[in-house]
GROMACS .gro file of C-alpha atoms in nm:
model
  436
    1MET     CA    1  25.617   4.972  14.895
    2ILE     CA    2  25.891   5.103  15.124
    3SER     CA    3  26.199   4.880  15.136
    4ASN     CA    4  26.333   4.723  15.455
    5ARG     CA    5  26.665   4.900  15.390
    6LEU     CA    6  26.500   5.243  15.392
    7PHE     CA    7  26.310   5.167  15.714
    8ALA     CA    8  26.629   5.036  15.879
    9LEU     CA    9  26.835   5.342  15.784
   10ALA     CA   10  26.557   5.577  15.899
   11PHE     CA   11  26.546   5.423  16.248
   12GLU     CA   12  26.927   5.413  16.268
   13TYR     CA   13  26.949   5.781  16.165
   14LYS     CA   14  26.696   5.882  16.432
   15LYS     CA   15  26.921   5.734  16.702
   16THR     CA   16  27.206   5.972  16.602
   17LYS     CA   17  27.001   6.286  16.685
   18LEU     CA   18  27.213   6.471  16.431
   19TRP     CA   19  26.965   6.763  16.441
   20ASN     CA   20  27.099   6.848  16.788
   21LYS     CA   21  27.447   6.903  16.641
   22ILE     CA   22  27.379   7.102  16.322
   23LEU     CA   23  27.124   7.354  16.192
   24ASP     CA   24  26.895   7.303  15.892
   25THR     CA   25  27.085   7.582  15.712
   26GLU     CA   26  27.420   7.406  15.762
   27ILE     CA   27  27.389   7.214  15.437
   28PHE     CA   28  27.634   6.946  15.328
   29ALA     CA   29  27.680   6.780  14.989
   30LEU     CA   30  27.696   6.412  14.896
   31LYS     CA   31  27.840   6.254  14.584
   32MET     CA   32  27.566   6.006  14.491
   33SER     CA   33  27.646   5.664  14.347
   34ASP     CA   34  27.523   5.768  14.001
   35GLY     CA   35  27.747   6.079  13.995
   36THR     CA   36  27.472   6.327  14.086
   37THR     CA   37  27.548   6.575  14.364
   38GLY     CA   38  27.294   6.575  14.643
   39TYR     CA   39  27.252   6.850  14.901
   40ILE     CA   40  27.126   6.752  15.247
   41SER     CA   41  26.944   6.960  15.507
   42VAL     CA   42  26.902   6.816  15.856
   43MET     CA   43  26.590   6.960  16.023
   44GLY     CA   44  26.483   6.940  16.385
   45ALA     CA   45  26.690   7.190  16.583
   46GLY     CA   46  26.384   7.412  16.619
   47GLY     CA   47  26.175   7.122  16.743
   48SER     CA   48  25.886   7.171  16.499
   49HIS     CA   49  25.985   6.956  16.199
   50LEU     CA   50  26.208   6.653  16.250
   51ALA     CA   51  26.330   6.545  15.905
   52ILE     CA   52  26.613   6.503  15.660
   53ALA     CA   53  26.575   6.649  15.310
   54LEU     CA   54  26.772   6.562  14.995
   55TYR     CA   55  26.791   6.814  14.709
   56LEU     CA   56  26.944   6.695  14.382
   57GLY     CA   57  27.174   6.870  14.135
   58ASP     CA   58  27.207   7.239  14.047
   59ASN     CA   59  26.832   7.287  14.071
   60GLY     CA   60  26.844   7.143  14.423
   61ILE     CA   61  27.114   7.378  14.555
   62ASN     CA   62  26.941   7.679  14.397
   63ASN     CA   63  26.619   7.567  14.560
   64LEU     CA   64  26.798   7.550  14.896
   65ARG     CA   65  26.954   7.894  14.845
   66THR     CA   66  26.606   8.039  14.796
   67ILE     CA   67  26.477   7.878  15.114
   68THR     CA   68  26.778   7.957  15.336
   69ASP     CA   69  26.773   8.322  15.223
   70MET     CA   70  26.405   8.367  15.310
   71GLU     CA   71  26.313   8.636  15.557
   72GLU     CA   72  25.967   8.549  15.683
   73TYR     CA   73  25.895   8.882  15.847
   74GLN     CA   74  26.009   9.099  15.558
   75GLU     CA   75  25.796   8.936  15.289
   76SER     CA   76  25.423   8.912  15.228
   77PRO     CA   77  25.257   8.582  15.329
   78PHE     CA   78  25.208   8.501  14.960
   79GLN     CA   79  25.575   8.560  14.874
   80TYR     CA   80  25.692   8.357  15.172
   81GLN     CA   81  25.463   8.063  15.102
   82GLU     CA   82  25.551   8.058  14.731
   83LYS     CA   83  25.917   8.006  14.822
   84ILE     CA   84  25.820   7.723  15.057
   85LEU     CA   85  25.609   7.563  14.783
   86SER     CA   86  25.893   7.591  14.530
   87GLN     CA   87  26.103   7.325  14.698
   88GLU     CA   88  26.169   6.998  14.514
   89CYS     CA   89  26.321   6.728  14.732
   90LEU     CA   90  26.293   6.387  14.898
   91GLN     CA   91  26.230   6.380  15.271
   92CYS     CA   92  26.233   6.133  15.556
   93VAL     CA   93  26.007   6.288  15.817
   94PHE     CA   94  25.945   6.169  16.171
   95GLY     CA   95  25.593   6.244  16.289
   96ASN     CA   96  25.306   6.114  16.493
   97LYS     CA   97  25.084   5.815  16.420
   98ASN     CA   98  24.784   6.027  16.324
   99GLU     CA   99  24.983   6.197  16.046
  100LEU     CA  100  25.027   5.875  15.845
  101THR     CA  101  24.786   5.724  15.593
  102GLN     CA  102  24.641   5.379  15.649
  103LYS     CA  103  24.883   5.233  15.393
  104GLU     CA  104  25.184   5.396  15.564
  105LEU     CA  105  25.067   5.272  15.904
  106GLU     CA  106  25.034   4.914  15.778
  107GLU     CA  107  25.381   4.916  15.621
  108THR     CA  108  25.537   5.064  15.937
  109LYS     CA  109  25.350   4.818  16.159
  110ASN     CA  110  25.466   4.520  15.949
  111TYR     CA  111  25.831   4.631  15.963
  112THR     CA  112  25.836   4.713  16.334
  113GLN     CA  113  25.662   4.388  16.434
  114ILE     CA  114  25.906   4.175  16.235
  115HIS     CA  115  26.208   4.363  16.374
  116LYS     CA  116  26.065   4.393  16.726
  117ILE     CA  117  26.077   4.773  16.730
  118ARG     CA  118  25.842   4.948  16.973
  119LEU     CA  119  25.724   5.295  16.867
  120PHE     CA  120  25.623   5.542  17.136
  121GLY     CA  121  25.648   5.910  17.217
  122LYS     CA  122  25.655   6.216  16.993
  123ASN     CA  123  25.783   6.196  16.633
  124ALA     CA  124  25.820   5.817  16.645
  125TYR     CA  125  25.684   5.726  16.301
  126PRO     CA  126  25.893   5.762  15.982
  127GLN     CA  127  25.726   5.896  15.671
  128PHE     CA  128  25.887   5.913  15.326
  129ILE     CA  129  25.771   6.203  15.108
  130LYS     CA  130  25.848   6.351  14.768
  131TYR     CA  131  25.805   6.726  14.721
  132LEU     CA  132  25.752   6.865  14.370
  133SER     CA  133  25.753   7.238  14.294
  134TYR     CA  134  25.408   7.391  14.336
  135ARG     CA  135  25.240   7.051  14.373
  136ILE     CA  136  25.102   6.879  14.680
  137PRO     CA  137  25.351   6.634  14.842
  138CYS     CA  138  25.324   6.266  14.744
  139TYR     CA  139  25.474   5.927  14.833
  140LEU     CA  140  25.807   5.813  14.693
  141GLN     CA  141  25.719   5.709  14.339
  142THR     CA  142  26.016   5.503  14.218
  143GLU     CA  143  26.284   5.266  14.340
  144GLN     CA  144  26.535   5.536  14.245
  145ASP     CA  145  26.370   5.778  14.490
  146GLN     CA  146  26.412   5.521  14.770
  147ASN     CA  147  26.775   5.454  14.674
  148TYR     CA  148  26.855   5.825  14.679
  149LEU     CA  149  26.699   5.867  15.024
  150CYS     CA  150  26.886   5.560  15.152
  151GLU     CA  151  27.217   5.715  15.041
  152ALA     CA  152  27.126   6.045  15.211
  153LEU     CA  153  27.038   5.872  15.539
  154SER     CA  154  27.352   5.660  15.528
  155ALA     CA  155  27.572   5.969  15.474
  156SER     CA  156  27.396   6.153  15.756
  157ILE     CA  157  27.462   5.862  15.993
  158ALA     CA  158  27.829   5.874  15.889
  159LEU     CA  159  27.842   6.252  15.945
  160ALA     CA  160  27.702   6.209  16.297
  161ASP     CA  161  27.989   5.969  16.368
  162ILE     CA  162  28.248   6.209  16.215
  163LEU     CA  163  28.119   6.492  16.435
  164LYS     CA  164  28.160   6.306  16.765
  165GLY     CA  165  28.367   6.535  16.987
  166LYS     CA  166  28.404   6.795  16.712
  167ASN     CA  167  28.255   7.134  16.634
  168PRO     CA  168  28.085   7.122  16.288
  169HIS     CA  169  28.284   7.427  16.176
  170MET     CA  170  28.610   7.238  16.237
  171ILE     CA  171  28.541   7.016  15.935
  172GLY     CA  172  28.405   7.296  15.714
  173LEU     CA  173  28.032   7.258  15.782
  174ASP     CA  174  27.878   7.605  15.763
  175ILE     CA  175  27.558   7.790  15.684
  176ILE     CA  176  27.491   7.798  15.309
  177HIS     CA  177  27.347   8.115  15.154
  178ARG     CA  178  27.343   8.285  14.815
  179GLU     CA  179  27.699   8.418  14.850
  180SER     CA  180  27.853   8.087  14.965
  181LYS     CA  181  28.132   7.956  14.738
  182GLU     CA  182  28.220   7.621  14.900
  183ILE     CA  183  28.040   7.336  15.073
  184LEU     CA  184  28.139   7.030  15.276
  185MET     CA  185  28.122   6.725  15.046
  186LEU     CA  186  28.092   6.361  15.160
  187GLU     CA  187  28.178   6.074  14.930
  188GLN     CA  188  28.171   5.700  14.997
  189LYS     CA  189  28.465   5.485  14.883
  190ASP     CA  190  28.511   5.118  14.979
  191GLU     CA  191  28.227   5.146  15.235
  192GLN     CA  192  28.397   5.440  15.408
  193TYR     CA  193  28.302   5.810  15.396
  194PHE     CA  194  28.559   6.080  15.324
  195PHE     CA  195  28.497   6.452  15.338
  196SER     CA  196  28.647   6.749  15.155
  197MET     CA  197  28.548   7.099  15.045
  198ALA     CA  198  28.381   7.132  14.704
  199GLU     CA  199  28.303   7.435  14.489
  200LEU     CA  200  27.936   7.532  14.469
  201PRO     CA  201  27.765   7.596  14.133
  202GLU     CA  202  27.725   7.964  14.044
  203VAL     CA  203  27.398   8.134  14.127
  204PRO     CA  204  27.201   8.156  13.799
  205SER     CA  205  27.059   8.486  13.679
  206ILE     CA  206  26.683   8.528  13.706
  207ASN     CA  207  26.498   8.554  13.376
  208HIS     CA  208  26.136   8.653  13.431
  209PRO     CA  209  25.878   8.542  13.171
  210VAL     CA  210  25.771   8.815  12.927
  211PRO     CA  211  25.442   8.754  12.741
  212ASP     CA  212  25.403   8.809  12.367
  213ILE     CA  213  25.094   9.023  12.299
  214THR     CA  214  24.957   8.975  11.947
  215ASN     CA  215  24.585   9.057  11.963
  216ASP     CA  216  24.585   9.421  11.848
  217ILE     CA  217  24.206   9.421  11.803
  218ASN     CA  218  24.145   9.372  12.175
  219LEU     CA  219  24.407   9.634  12.260
  220ALA     CA  220  24.233   9.881  12.027
  221LYS     CA  221  23.905   9.819  12.213
  222ILE     CA  222  24.068   9.887  12.550
  223LYS     CA  223  24.222  10.210  12.418
  224ARG     CA  224  23.870  10.342  12.347
  225TYR     CA  225  23.760  10.301  12.709
  226LYS     CA  226  23.764  10.597  12.944
  227LYS     CA  227  24.072  10.594  13.169
  228PHE     CA  228  23.980  10.477  13.516
  229GLY     CA  229  24.171  10.426  13.840
  230ILE     CA  230  24.524  10.375  13.960
  231TRP     CA  231  24.584  10.001  13.983
  232GLU     CA  232  24.835   9.816  14.204
  233CYS     CA  233  24.926   9.472  14.073
  234GLU     CA  234  25.120   9.164  14.175
  235ILE     CA  235  25.152   8.808  14.048
  236ILE     CA  236  25.090   8.572  14.340
  237ARG     CA  237  25.091   8.197  14.392
  238PHE     CA  238  24.746   8.092  14.515
  239PRO     CA  239  24.797   7.916  14.853
  240LYS     CA  240  24.529   7.651  14.801
  241PRO     CA  241  24.578   7.364  14.552
  242VAL     CA  242  24.342   7.296  14.264
  243GLU     CA  243  24.278   6.969  14.082
  244SER     CA  244  24.483   6.891  13.772
  245GLU     CA  245  24.395   6.680  13.471
  246GLU     CA  246  24.763   6.587  13.438
  247GLY     CA  247  24.863   6.447  13.776
  248LEU     CA  248  24.889   6.592  14.125
  249PRO     CA  249  24.686   6.896  14.236
  250PHE     CA  250  24.888   7.217  14.191
  251TYR     CA  251  24.914   7.568  14.333
  252PRO     CA  252  24.818   7.808  14.050
  253ILE     CA  253  24.940   8.157  13.961
  254VAL     CA  254  24.704   8.455  13.948
  255LEU     CA  255  24.745   8.828  13.888
  256LEU     CA  256  24.605   9.036  14.174
  257ALA     CA  257  24.500   9.379  14.042
  258VAL     CA  258  24.354   9.629  14.293
  259GLU     CA  259  24.198   9.969  14.212
  260THR     CA  260  24.331  10.199  14.486
  261SER     CA  261  24.030  10.428  14.543
  262SER     CA  262  23.782  10.142  14.599
  263ASP     CA  263  23.999   9.833  14.672
  264TYR     CA  264  23.809   9.666  14.388
  265ILE     CA  265  23.983   9.346  14.266
  266LEU     CA  266  23.977   9.280  13.894
  267PRO     CA  267  23.828   8.929  13.842
  268MET     CA  268  24.104   8.705  13.704
  269SER     CA  269  24.130   8.333  13.635
  270PRO     CA  270  24.439   8.144  13.761
  271VAL     CA  271  24.686   7.958  13.538
  272SER     CA  272  24.891   7.643  13.592
  273ASP     CA  273  25.208   7.697  13.390
  274TYR     CA  274  25.286   8.068  13.395
  275GLU     CA  275  25.662   8.018  13.366
  276LYS     CA  276  25.633   7.843  13.028
  277HIS     CA  277  25.322   8.016  12.895
  278PRO     CA  278  25.288   8.373  13.034
  279GLU     CA  279  25.060   8.456  12.738
  280GLN     CA  280  24.777   8.263  12.904
  281LEU     CA  281  24.781   8.490  13.208
  282MET     CA  282  24.809   8.799  12.983
  283ASN     CA  283  24.506   8.686  12.781
  284PHE     CA  284  24.308   8.648  13.104
  285LEU     CA  285  24.408   9.001  13.205
  286ILE     CA  286  24.308   9.150  12.868
  287ASN     CA  287  23.975   8.964  12.879
  288ALA     CA  288  23.912   9.095  13.233
  289LEU     CA  289  23.976   9.453  13.119
  290LEU     CA  290  23.737   9.402  12.825
  291GLU     CA  291  23.474   9.246  13.050
  292ASP     CA  292  23.484   9.536  13.297
  293LYS     CA  293  23.540   9.799  13.024
  294VAL     CA  294  23.845   9.930  13.208
  295ARG     CA  295  24.150  10.116  13.083
  296PRO     CA  296  24.383  10.184  13.379
  297MET     CA  297  24.491  10.542  13.433
  298ALA     CA  298  24.820  10.413  13.582
  299ILE     CA  299  24.968  10.085  13.710
  300LYS     CA  300  25.209  10.034  14.001
  301VAL     CA  301  25.402   9.719  14.098
  302ARG     CA  302  25.663   9.636  14.363
  303ASP     CA  303  25.841   9.327  14.223
  304GLU     CA  304  26.048   9.245  13.914
  305ARG     CA  305  25.835   8.949  13.805
  306THR     CA  306  25.515   9.151  13.776
  307TYR     CA  307  25.708   9.441  13.622
  308HIS     CA  308  25.840   9.228  13.334
  309PHE     CA  309  25.496   9.071  13.286
  310LEU     CA  310  25.299   9.399  13.261
  311LYS     CA  311  25.552   9.621  13.083
  312PRO     CA  312  25.462   9.503  12.727
  313LEU     CA  313  25.093   9.576  12.790
  314CYS     CA  314  25.160   9.918  12.945
  315ASP     CA  315  25.390  10.009  12.656
  316LYS     CA  316  25.128   9.917  12.396
  317LEU     CA  317  24.842  10.094  12.577
  318LYS     CA  318  25.062  10.390  12.683
  319ILE     CA  319  24.968  10.340  13.049
  320PRO     CA  320  25.198  10.516  13.301
  321PHE     CA  321  25.385  10.234  13.476
  322SER     CA  322  25.612  10.234  13.782
  323LEU     CA  323  25.810   9.994  14.000
  324ILE     CA  324  25.802  10.114  14.361
  325LYS     CA  325  25.885   9.967  14.704
  326LYS     CA  326  25.549  10.011  14.878
  327ILE     CA  327  25.197   9.973  14.740
  328THR     CA  328  24.957  10.018  15.029
  329SER     CA  329  24.623   9.919  14.876
  330LEU     CA  330  24.758   9.592  14.740
  331GLU     CA  331  24.925   9.509  15.073
  332ASN     CA  332  24.598   9.565  15.260
  333VAL     CA  333  24.400   9.353  15.014
  334GLU     CA  334  24.662   9.075  15.032
  335LYS     CA  335  24.642   9.071  15.413
  336ALA     CA  336  24.262   9.048  15.401
  337LEU     CA  337  24.274   8.781  15.129
  338TRP     CA  338  24.530   8.575  15.321
  339LYS     CA  339  24.317   8.595  15.634
  340ARG     CA  340  24.009   8.485  15.441
  341LEU     CA  341  24.191   8.194  15.277
  342SER     CA  342  24.312   8.083  15.620
  343GLN     CA  343  23.957   8.067  15.754
  344ASN     CA  344  23.736   7.763  15.755
  345GLU     CA  345  23.422   7.759  15.536
  346THR     CA  346  23.190   7.868  15.820
  347ASN     CA  347  23.397   8.178  15.907
  348GLU     CA  348  23.438   8.263  15.540
  349LEU     CA  349  23.061   8.246  15.483
  350GLU     CA  350  22.998   8.466  15.787
  351GLU     CA  351  23.243   8.728  15.655
  352ILE     CA  352  23.081   8.729  15.309
  353LEU     CA  353  22.736   8.771  15.463
  354THR     CA  354  22.865   9.058  15.680
  355ILE     CA  355  22.997   9.238  15.369
  356LEU     CA  356  22.667   9.185  15.186
  357ASP     CA  357  22.476   9.315  15.490
  358SER     CA  358  22.693   9.628  15.486
  359ILE     CA  359  22.602   9.691  15.122
  360MET     CA  360  22.236   9.626  15.198
  361SER     CA  361  22.240   9.890  15.474
  362LEU     CA  362  22.365  10.168  15.243
  363GLU     CA  363  22.131  10.457  15.174
  364ASP     CA  364  21.989  10.492  14.823
  365LYS     CA  365  22.219  10.783  14.735
  366TYR     CA  366  22.527  10.567  14.808
  367LEU     CA  367  22.390  10.264  14.625
  368ARG     CA  368  22.341  10.480  14.314
  369GLU     CA  369  22.707  10.587  14.333
  370LEU     CA  370  22.846  10.232  14.321
  371PRO     CA  371  23.066  10.198  14.007
  372ASP     CA  372  22.903  10.013  13.717
  373PHE     CA  373  23.179   9.752  13.702
  374MET     CA  374  23.115   9.656  14.066
  375ILE     CA  375  22.743   9.608  13.997
  376GLN     CA  376  22.827   9.405  13.686
  377GLN     CA  377  23.055   9.186  13.896
  378LEU     CA  378  22.780   9.115  14.151
  379ASP     CA  379  22.545   9.031  13.865
  380SER     CA  380  22.799   8.802  13.696
  381ILE     CA  381  22.840   8.598  14.017
  382LEU     CA  382  22.472   8.505  13.999
  383GLU     CA  383  22.500   8.412  13.631
  384LYS     CA  384  22.798   8.174  13.663
  385ASP     CA  385  22.689   7.813  13.631
  386ASP     CA  386  23.016   7.673  13.771
  387ILE     CA  387  22.968   7.837  14.113
  388GLU     CA  388  22.723   7.688  14.361
  389LEU     CA  389  22.634   7.971  14.597
  390PRO     CA  390  22.497   7.912  14.947
  391GLU     CA  391  22.128   8.002  14.955
  392GLU     CA  392  22.185   8.290  15.201
  393VAL     CA  393  22.447   8.447  14.974
  394TYR     CA  394  22.232   8.403  14.662
  395THR     CA  395  21.930   8.562  14.833
  396LYS     CA  396  22.126   8.862  14.962
  397LEU     CA  397  22.290   8.920  14.622
  398MET     CA  398  21.944   8.920  14.459
  399LEU     CA  399  21.811   9.166  14.719
  400ILE     CA  400  22.112   9.396  14.677
  401LEU     CA  401  22.076   9.409  14.297
  402GLN     CA  402  21.701   9.472  14.334
  403LYS     CA  403  21.766   9.749  14.586
  404ILE     CA  404  22.022   9.912  14.353
  405GLU     CA  405  21.776   9.894  14.063
  406GLN     CA  406  21.498  10.043  14.278
  407ALA     CA  407  21.731  10.322  14.396
  408LYS     CA  408  21.813  10.412  14.034
  409LYS     CA  409  21.445  10.400  13.932
  410LYS     CA  410  21.359  10.620  14.228
  411GLN     CA  411  21.628  10.865  14.118
  412LYS     CA  412  21.477  10.877  13.766
  413ILE     CA  413  21.128  10.942  13.909
  414GLU     CA  414  21.266  11.219  14.131
  415LYS     CA  415  21.439  11.378  13.832
  416LYS     CA  416  21.112  11.368  13.634
  417LYS     CA  417  20.926  11.528  13.925
  418LYS     CA  418  21.191  11.800  13.950
  419LYS     CA  419  21.170  11.868  13.574
  420LYS     CA  420  20.790  11.885  13.595
  421LYS     CA  421  20.809  12.120  13.892
  422VAL     CA  422  21.058  12.343  13.709
  423ARG     CA  423  20.830  12.351  13.403
  424GLU     CA  424  20.528  12.443  13.616
  425LEU     CA  425  20.724  12.710  13.798
  426THR     CA  426  20.850  12.853  13.469
  427LYS     CA  427  20.494  12.854  13.330
  428ASN     CA  428  20.364  13.038  13.638
  429ILE     CA  429  20.638  13.299  13.609
  430ILE     CA  430  20.550  13.355  13.241
  431ASN     CA  431  20.180  13.390  13.328
  432ILE     CA  432  20.252  13.643  13.601
  433THR     CA  433  20.477  13.838  13.368
  434GLU     CA  434  20.207  13.852  13.096
  435GLU     CA  435  19.942  13.966  13.343
  436THR     CA  436  20.157  14.253  13.463
   0.00000   0.00000   0.00000
């Protein structure tokens, strides 16, 4: 249950309209009562998200550095969203009535009625949210969470008072980015706030997970396969959450591997804890290669994370491997995948049916040329018990597989007829030769 103190500070903060004075990238620090350093971002200058966010400790400032350094239009949608999902903070958000749950509405209604507060207009309702990295947001879970957010709101109210008649830069408030060395720090002593400049923690080096590959038997099997295709790969954070047996739904990691000549995507299962256990994702990749009987001719990547993940495998299998700036096939597939994931179920079904109709319309000679691994993949979709296919999709998949089988049978019959015709022609030539 949200405390009266937190509600009171939220409504008092809203009256300051601090977001009209500073930007969300003009971060300031706060020495918390327990000695922790908090980092506060005041959002609302853009008009789309009215909130205050508190990030705690070294992890918090590094999280903020990642977000403030983002360049939305120079990254793929998956890269951009992964950085957004990485944030771990406490927020007081002001939104509309329809954005609150029934429980939140009841708590807000009880407080406002007792304190004779009338809520009207846009962004009138406070909401208190906890963000955890790569998990869906949740309510504040502990009394400590509420206390932290109370301290952040109180300091923000004090900062609004300090800034009256002043330019934020006059007191040292500035945009924080990866190269920043100092930050404005507020600290409360004897119920008064004092400010000074404090040194920021150093930016930590990035250590990408490297999987340990121990199953030499499976690698030996892959080595025997015929080399096929140039593959472009990237580890991505799936933008839709999945249920977890251990708490909140999470956003999983998956390896996207695209064969450049066909835009075929290697079927891969997602993982929940790639950072701690990269071997799980590697095992899924090796199993996918075994399932499709594929040994890549070459692999290309464009980011350091995927490079460090795939290098051990490429070294063991002696697959040519390169880190380059642009990988066109993967980018096109990512754009199409992002668009599909952004669609509702009806639009998604229509797109799938359109693709299946396109395959159905192919002439027999083109159906026969479809790669075996693609046909196997269509067949495996029908065999999976954990996927409930819409009846239209199931029917079209069955018809496509039947049509492919008929096209191959027809080809065999035509070959037999040709062989018979050749034999008859040869026999006639021999007969004519003997007669002459």
